[in-house]
Each structure stands twice: as C-alpha cells, then as structure tokens.
PDB file of N, CA and C in Angstrom:
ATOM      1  N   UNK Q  51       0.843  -1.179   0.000  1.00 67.00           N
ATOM      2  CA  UNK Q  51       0.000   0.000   0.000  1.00 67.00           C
ATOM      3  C   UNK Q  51       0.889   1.242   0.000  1.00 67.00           C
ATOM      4  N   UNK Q  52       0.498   2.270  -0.674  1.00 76.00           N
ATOM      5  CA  UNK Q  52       1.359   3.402  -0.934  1.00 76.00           C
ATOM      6  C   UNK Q  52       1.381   4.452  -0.303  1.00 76.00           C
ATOM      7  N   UNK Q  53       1.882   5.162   0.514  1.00 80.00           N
ATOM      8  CA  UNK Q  53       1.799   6.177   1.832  1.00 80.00           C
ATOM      9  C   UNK Q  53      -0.082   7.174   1.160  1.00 80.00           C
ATOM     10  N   UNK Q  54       0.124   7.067   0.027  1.00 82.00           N
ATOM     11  CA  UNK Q  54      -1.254   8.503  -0.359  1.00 82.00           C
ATOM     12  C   UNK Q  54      -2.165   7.693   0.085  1.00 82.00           C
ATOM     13  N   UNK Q  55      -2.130   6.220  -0.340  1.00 89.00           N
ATOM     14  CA  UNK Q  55      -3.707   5.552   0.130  1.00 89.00           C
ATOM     15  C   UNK Q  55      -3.803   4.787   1.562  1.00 89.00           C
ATOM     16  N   UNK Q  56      -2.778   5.263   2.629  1.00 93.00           N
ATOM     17  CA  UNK Q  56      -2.669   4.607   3.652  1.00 93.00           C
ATOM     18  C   UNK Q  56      -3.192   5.157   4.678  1.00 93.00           C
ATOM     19  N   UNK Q  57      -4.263   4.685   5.269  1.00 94.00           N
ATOM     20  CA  UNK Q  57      -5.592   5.209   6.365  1.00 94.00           C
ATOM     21  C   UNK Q  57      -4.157   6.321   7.373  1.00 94.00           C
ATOM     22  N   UNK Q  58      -3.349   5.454   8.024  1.00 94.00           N
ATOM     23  CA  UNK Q  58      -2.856   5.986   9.286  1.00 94.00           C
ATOM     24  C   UNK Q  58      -2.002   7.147   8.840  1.00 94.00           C
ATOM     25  N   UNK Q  59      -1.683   7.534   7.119  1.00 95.00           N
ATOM     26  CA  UNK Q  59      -0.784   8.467   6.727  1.00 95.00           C
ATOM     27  C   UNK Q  59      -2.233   9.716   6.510  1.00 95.00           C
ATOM     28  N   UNK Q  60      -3.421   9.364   5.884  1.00 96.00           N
ATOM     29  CA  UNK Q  60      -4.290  10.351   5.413  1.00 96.00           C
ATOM     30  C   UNK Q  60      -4.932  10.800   6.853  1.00 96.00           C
ATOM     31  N   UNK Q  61      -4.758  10.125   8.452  1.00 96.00           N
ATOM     32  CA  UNK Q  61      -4.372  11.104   9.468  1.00 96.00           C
ATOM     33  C   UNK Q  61      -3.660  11.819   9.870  1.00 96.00           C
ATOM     34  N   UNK Q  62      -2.283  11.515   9.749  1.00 96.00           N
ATOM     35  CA  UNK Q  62      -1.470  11.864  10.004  1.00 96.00           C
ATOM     36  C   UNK Q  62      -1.440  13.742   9.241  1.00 96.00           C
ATOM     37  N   UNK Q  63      -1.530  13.373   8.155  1.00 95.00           N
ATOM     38  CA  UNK Q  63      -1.763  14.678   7.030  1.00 95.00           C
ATOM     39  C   UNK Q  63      -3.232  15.255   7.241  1.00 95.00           C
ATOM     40  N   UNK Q  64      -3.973  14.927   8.413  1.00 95.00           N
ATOM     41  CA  UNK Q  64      -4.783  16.098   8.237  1.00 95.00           C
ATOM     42  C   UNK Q  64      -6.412  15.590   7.375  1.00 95.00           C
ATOM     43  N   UNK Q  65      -6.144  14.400   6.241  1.00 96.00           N
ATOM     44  CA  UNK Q  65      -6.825  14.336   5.654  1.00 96.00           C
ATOM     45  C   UNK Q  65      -8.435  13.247   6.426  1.00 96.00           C
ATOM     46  N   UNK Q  66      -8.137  12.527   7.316  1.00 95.00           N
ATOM     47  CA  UNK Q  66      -9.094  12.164   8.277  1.00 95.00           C
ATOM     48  C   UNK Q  66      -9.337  12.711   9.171  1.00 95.00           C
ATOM     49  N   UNK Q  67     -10.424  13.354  10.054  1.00 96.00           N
ATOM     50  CA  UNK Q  67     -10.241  13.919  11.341  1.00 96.00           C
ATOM     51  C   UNK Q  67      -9.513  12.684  12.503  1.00 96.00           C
ATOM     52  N   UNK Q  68      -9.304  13.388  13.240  1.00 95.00           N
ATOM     53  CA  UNK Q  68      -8.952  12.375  14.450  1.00 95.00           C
ATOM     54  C   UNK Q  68      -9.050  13.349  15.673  1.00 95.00           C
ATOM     55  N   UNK Q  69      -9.103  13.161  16.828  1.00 94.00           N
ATOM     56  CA  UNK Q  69      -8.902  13.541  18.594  1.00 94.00           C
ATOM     57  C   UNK Q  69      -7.691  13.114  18.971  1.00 94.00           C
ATOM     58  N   UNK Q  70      -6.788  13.881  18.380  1.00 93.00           N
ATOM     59  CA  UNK Q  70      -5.057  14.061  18.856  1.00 93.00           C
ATOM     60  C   UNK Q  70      -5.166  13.961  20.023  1.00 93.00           C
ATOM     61  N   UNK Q  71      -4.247  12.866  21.083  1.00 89.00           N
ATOM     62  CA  UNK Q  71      -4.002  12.948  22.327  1.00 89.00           C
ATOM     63  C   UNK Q  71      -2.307  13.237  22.594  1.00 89.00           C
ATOM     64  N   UNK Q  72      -1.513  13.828  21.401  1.00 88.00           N
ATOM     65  CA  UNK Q  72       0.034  13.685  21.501  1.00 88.00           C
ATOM     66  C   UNK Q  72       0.183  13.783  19.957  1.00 88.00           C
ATOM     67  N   UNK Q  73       1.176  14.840  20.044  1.00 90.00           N
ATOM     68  CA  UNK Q  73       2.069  15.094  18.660  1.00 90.00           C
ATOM     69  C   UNK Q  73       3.182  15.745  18.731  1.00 90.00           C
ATOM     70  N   UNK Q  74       4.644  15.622  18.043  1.00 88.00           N
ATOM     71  CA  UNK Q  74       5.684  15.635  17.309  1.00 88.00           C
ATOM     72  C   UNK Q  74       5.804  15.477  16.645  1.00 88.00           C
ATOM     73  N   UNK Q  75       7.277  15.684  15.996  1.00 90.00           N
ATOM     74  CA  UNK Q  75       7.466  15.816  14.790  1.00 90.00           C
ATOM     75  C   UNK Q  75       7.732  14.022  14.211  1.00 90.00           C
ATOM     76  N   UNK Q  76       7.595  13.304  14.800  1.00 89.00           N
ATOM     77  CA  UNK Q  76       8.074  11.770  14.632  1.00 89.00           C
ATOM     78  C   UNK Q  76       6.425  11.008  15.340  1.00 89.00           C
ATOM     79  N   UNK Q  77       5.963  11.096  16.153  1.00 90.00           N
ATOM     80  CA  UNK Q  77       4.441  10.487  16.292  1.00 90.00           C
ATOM     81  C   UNK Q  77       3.300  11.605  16.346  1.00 90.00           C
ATOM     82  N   UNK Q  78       2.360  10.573  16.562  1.00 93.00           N
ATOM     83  CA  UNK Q  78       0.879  11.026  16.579  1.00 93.00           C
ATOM     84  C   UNK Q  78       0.408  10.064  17.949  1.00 93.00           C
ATOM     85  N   UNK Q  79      -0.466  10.900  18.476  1.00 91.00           N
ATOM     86  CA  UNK Q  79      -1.676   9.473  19.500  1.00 91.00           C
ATOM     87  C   UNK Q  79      -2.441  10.128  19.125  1.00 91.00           C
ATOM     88  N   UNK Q  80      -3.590   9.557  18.942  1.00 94.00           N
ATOM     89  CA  UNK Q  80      -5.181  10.238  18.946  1.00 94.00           C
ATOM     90  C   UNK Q  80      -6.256   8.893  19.533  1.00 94.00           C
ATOM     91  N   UNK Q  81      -6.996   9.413  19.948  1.00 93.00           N
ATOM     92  CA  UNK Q  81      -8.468   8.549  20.606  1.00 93.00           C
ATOM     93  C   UNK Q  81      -8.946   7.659  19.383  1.00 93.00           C
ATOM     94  N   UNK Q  82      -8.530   6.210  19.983  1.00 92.00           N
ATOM     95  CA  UNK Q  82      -9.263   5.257  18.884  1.00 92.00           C
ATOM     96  C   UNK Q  82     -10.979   5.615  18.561  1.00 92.00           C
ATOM     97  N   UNK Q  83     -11.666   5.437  17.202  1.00 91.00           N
ATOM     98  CA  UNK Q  83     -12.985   5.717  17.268  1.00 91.00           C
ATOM     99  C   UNK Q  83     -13.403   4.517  17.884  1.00 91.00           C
ATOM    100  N   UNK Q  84     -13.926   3.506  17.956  1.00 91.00           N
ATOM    101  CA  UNK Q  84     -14.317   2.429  18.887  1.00 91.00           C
ATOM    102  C   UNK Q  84     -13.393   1.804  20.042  1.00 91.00           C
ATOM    103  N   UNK Q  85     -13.759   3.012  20.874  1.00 88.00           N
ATOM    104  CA  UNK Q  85     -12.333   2.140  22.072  1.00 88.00           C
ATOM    105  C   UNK Q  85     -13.003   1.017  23.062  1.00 88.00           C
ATOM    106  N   UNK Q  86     -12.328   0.223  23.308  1.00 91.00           N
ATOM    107  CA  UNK Q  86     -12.390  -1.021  23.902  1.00 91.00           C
ATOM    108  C   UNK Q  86     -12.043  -0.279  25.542  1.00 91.00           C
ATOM    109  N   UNK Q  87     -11.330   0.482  25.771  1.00 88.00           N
ATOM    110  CA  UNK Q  87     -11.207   0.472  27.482  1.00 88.00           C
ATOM    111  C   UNK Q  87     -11.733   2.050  27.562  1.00 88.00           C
ATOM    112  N   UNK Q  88     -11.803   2.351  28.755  1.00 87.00           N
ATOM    113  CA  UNK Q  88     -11.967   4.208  28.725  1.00 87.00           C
ATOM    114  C   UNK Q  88     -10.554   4.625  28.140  1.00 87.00           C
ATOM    115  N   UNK Q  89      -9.494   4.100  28.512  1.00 84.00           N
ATOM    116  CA  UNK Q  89      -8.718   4.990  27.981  1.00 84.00           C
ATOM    117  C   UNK Q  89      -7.530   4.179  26.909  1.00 84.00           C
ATOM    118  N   UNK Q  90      -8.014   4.277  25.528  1.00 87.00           N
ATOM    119  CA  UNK Q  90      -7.811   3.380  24.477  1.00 87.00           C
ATOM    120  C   UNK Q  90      -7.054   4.274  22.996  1.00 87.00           C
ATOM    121  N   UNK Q  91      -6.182   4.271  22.611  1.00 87.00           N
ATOM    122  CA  UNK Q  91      -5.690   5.502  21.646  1.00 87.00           C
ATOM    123  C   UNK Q  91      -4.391   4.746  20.700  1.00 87.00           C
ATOM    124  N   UNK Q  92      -4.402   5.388  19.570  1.00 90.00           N
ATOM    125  CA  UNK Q  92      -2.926   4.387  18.476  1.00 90.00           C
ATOM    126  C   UNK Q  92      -2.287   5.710  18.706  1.00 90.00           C
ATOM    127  N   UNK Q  93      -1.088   5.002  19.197  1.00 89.00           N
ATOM    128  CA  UNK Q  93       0.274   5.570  18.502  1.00 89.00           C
ATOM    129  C   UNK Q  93       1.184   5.221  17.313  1.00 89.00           C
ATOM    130  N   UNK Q  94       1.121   6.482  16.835  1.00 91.00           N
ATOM    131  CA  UNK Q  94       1.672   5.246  15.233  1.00 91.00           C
ATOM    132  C   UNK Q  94       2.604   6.919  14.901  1.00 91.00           C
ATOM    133  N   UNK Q  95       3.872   5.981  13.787  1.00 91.00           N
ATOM    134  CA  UNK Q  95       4.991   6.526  13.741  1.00 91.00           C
ATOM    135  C   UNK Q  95       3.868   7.711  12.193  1.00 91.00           C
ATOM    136  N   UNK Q  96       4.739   8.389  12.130  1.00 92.00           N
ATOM    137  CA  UNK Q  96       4.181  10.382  10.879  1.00 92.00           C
ATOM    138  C   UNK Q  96       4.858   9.254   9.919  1.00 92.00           C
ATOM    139  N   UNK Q  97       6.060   8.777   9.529  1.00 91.00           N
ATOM    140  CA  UNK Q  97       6.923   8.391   8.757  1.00 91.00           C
ATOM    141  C   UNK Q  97       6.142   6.409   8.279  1.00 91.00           C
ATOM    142  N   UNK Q  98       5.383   6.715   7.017  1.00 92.00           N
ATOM    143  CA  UNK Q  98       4.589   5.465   6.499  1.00 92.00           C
ATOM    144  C   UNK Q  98       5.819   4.363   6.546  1.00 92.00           C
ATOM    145  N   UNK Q  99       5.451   3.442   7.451  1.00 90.00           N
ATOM    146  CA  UNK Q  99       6.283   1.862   7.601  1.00 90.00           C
ATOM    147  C   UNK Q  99       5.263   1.494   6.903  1.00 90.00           C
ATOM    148  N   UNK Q 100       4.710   0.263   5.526  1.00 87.00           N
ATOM    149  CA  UNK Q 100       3.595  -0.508   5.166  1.00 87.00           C
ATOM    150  C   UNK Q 100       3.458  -1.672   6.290  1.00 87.00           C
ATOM    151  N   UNK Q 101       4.406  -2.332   6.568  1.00 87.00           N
ATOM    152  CA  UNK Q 101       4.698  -3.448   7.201  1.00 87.00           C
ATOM    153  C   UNK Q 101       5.691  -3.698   8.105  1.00 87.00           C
ATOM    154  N   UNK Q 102       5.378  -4.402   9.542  1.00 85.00           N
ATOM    155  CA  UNK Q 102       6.900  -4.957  10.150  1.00 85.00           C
ATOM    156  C   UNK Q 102       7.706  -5.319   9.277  1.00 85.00           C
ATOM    157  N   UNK Q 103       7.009  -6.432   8.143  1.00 89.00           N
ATOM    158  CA  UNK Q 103       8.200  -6.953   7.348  1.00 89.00           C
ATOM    159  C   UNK Q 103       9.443  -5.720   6.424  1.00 89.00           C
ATOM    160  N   UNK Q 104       8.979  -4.905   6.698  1.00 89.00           N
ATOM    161  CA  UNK Q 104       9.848  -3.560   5.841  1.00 89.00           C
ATOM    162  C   UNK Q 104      10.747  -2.561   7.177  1.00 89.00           C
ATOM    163  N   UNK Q 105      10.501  -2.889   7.876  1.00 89.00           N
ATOM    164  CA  UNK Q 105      11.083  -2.217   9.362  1.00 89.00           C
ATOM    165  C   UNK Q 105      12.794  -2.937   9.121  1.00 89.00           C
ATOM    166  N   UNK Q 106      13.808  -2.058   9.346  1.00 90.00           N
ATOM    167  CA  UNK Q 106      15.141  -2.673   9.090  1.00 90.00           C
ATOM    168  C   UNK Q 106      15.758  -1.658  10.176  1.00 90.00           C
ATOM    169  N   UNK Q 107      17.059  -0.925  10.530  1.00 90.00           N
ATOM    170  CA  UNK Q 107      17.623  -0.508  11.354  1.00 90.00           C
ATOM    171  C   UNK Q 107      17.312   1.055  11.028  1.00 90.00           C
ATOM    172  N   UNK Q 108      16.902   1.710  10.483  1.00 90.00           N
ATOM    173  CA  UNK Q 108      17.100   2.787  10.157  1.00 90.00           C
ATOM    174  C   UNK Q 108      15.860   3.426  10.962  1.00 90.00           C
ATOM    175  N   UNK Q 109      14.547   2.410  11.453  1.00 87.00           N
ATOM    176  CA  UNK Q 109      13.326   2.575  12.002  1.00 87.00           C
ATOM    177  C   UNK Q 109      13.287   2.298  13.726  1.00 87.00           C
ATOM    178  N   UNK Q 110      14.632   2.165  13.756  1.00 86.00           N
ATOM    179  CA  UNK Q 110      14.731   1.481  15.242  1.00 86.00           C
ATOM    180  C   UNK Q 110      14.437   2.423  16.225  1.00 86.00           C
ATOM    181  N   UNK Q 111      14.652   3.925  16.550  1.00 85.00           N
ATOM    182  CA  UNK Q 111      14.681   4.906  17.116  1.00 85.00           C
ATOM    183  C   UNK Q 111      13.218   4.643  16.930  1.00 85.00           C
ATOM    184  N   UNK Q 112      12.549   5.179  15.888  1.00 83.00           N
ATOM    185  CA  UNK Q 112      10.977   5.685  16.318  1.00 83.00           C
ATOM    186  C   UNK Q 112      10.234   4.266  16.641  1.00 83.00           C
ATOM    187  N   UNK Q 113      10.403   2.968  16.359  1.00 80.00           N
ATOM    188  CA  UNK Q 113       9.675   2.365  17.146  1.00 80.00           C
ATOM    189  C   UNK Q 113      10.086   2.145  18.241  1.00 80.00           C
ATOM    190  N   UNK Q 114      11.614   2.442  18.936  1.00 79.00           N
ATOM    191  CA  UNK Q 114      11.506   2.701  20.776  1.00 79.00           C
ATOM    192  C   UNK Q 114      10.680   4.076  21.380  1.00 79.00           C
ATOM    193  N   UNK Q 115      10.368   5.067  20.327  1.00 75.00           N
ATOM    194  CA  UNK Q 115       9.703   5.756  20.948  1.00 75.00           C
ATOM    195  C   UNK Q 115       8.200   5.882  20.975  1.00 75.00           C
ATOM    196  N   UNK Q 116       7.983   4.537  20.158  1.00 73.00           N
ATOM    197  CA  UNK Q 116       6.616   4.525  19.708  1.00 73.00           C
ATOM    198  C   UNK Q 116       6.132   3.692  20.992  1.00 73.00           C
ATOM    199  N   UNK Q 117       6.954   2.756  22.088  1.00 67.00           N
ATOM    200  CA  UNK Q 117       6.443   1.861  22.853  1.00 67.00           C
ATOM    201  C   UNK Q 117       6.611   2.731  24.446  1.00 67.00           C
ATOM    202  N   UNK Q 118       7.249   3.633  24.323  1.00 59.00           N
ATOM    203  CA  UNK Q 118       6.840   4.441  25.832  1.00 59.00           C
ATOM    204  C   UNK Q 118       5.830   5.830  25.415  1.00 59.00           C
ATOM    205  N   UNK Q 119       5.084   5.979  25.064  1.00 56.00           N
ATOM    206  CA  UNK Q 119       3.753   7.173  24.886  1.00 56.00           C
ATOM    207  C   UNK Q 119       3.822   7.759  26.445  1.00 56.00           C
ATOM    208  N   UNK Q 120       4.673   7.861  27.769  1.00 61.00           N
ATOM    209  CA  UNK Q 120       4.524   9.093  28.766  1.00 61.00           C
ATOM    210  C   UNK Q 120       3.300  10.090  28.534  1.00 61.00           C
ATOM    211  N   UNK Q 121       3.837  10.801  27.763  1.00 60.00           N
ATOM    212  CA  UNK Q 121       3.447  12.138  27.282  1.00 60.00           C
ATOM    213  C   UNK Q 121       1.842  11.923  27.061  1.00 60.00           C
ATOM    214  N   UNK Q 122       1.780  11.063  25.633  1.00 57.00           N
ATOM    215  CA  UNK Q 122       0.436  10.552  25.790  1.00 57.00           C
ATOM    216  C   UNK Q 122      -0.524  10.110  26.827  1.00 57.00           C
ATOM    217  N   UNK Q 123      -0.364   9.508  27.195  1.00 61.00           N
ATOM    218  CA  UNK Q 123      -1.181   8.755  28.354  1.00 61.00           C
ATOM    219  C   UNK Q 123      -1.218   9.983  29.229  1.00 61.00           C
ATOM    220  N   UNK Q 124      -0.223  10.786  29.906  1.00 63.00           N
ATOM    221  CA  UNK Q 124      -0.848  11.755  30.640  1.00 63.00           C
ATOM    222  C   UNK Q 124      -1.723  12.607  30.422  1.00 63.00           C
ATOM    223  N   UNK Q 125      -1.370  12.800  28.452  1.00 59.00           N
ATOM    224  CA  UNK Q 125      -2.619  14.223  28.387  1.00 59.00           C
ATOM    225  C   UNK Q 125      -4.047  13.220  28.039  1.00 59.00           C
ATOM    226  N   UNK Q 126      -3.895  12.042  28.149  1.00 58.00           N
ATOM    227  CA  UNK Q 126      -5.535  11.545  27.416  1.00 58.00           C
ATOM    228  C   UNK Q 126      -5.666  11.382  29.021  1.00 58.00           C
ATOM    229  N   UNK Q 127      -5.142  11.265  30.580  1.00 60.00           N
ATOM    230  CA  UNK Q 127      -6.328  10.669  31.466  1.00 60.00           C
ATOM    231  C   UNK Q 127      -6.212  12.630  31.967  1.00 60.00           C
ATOM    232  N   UNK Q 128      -5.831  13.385  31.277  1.00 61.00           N
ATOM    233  CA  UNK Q 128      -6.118  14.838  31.894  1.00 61.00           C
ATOM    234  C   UNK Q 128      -7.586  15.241  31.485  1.00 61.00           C
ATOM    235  N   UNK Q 129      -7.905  14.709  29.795  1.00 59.00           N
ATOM    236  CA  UNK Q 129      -8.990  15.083  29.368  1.00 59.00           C
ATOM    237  C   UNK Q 129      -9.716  14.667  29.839  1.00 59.00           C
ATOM    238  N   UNK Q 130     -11.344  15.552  30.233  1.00 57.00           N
ATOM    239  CA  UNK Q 130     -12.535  15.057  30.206  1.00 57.00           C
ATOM    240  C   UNK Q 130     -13.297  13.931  29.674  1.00 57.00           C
ATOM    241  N   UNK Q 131     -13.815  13.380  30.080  1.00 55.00           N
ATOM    242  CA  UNK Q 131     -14.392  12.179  29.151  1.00 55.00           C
ATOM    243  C   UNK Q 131     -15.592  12.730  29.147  1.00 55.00           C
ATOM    244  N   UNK Q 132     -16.219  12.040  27.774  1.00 53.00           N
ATOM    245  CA  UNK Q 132     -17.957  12.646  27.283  1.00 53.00           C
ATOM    246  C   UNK Q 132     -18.629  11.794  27.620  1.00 53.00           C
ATOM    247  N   UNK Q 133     -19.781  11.532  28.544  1.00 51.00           N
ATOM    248  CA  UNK Q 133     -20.829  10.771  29.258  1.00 51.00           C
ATOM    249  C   UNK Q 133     -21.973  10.477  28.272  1.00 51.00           C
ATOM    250  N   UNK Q 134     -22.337   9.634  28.142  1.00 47.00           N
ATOM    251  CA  UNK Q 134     -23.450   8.981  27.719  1.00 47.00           C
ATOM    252  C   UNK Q 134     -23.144   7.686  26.997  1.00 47.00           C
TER     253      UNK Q 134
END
C-alpha cells in the first residue's frame, strides 16, 4: 500500500479527522474511534512503515519511541471524558 492511500498516513496529514491525544514531529496518538477500554488511543509513527516486514535498522529509534507514549497517556487521562 502506498503512503497517499494509507488510512494511518491520510491522518497523520490532516486528511481524516482524528482527537489528537500527543504530537511531534516523529508520532501522533489520537483517541481510537471504537475504544475497547476508557482509555484506548494508536500511537503510530508520521513516517509510512507498510509493514513490520519492511522495518530494518534505520526505524529502530521511532519504534523505541513509539512503545513508551509518557506524554500521551498523561494528556488523554487529563482530558474530560464525554458521558453517555
């Protein structure tokens, strides 16, 4: 699949809405639309990987920073949650 037709890149760019919970210049978090727990959200790398199988050394940095979200997780349990 080619970064223009790739769901998690046409967020990344703006072109899907999403509920950003965390951004830099290297990730994104935003609020999954069907979340499974109250507090449920993807972190996924700005820079289109198609596949693990394409991940080689050059990706190693942003997926260690893709598995500690800190930052994230604090600003999604700061937000309000919407009741009903």
């Amino acid at each position: 699949m080619a970064a223009a037709d790739c769901l998690f890149c046409r967020i990344v760019r703006g072109e899907i809405p999403s509920r950003k919970v965390y951004e830099d210049a290297d990730m994104l978090a935003f609020n999954d639309i069907h979340p499974l727990a109250p507090v449920h959200f993807m972190i996924i790398p700005k820079q289109h990987i198609a596949s693990l199988a394409d991940v080689d050394a050059s990706h190693q940095g942003i997926l260690a920073r893709s598995s500690l979200p800190r930052r994230a997780l604090r600003a999604s349990r700061a937000r309000p949650r919407a009741s009903g």
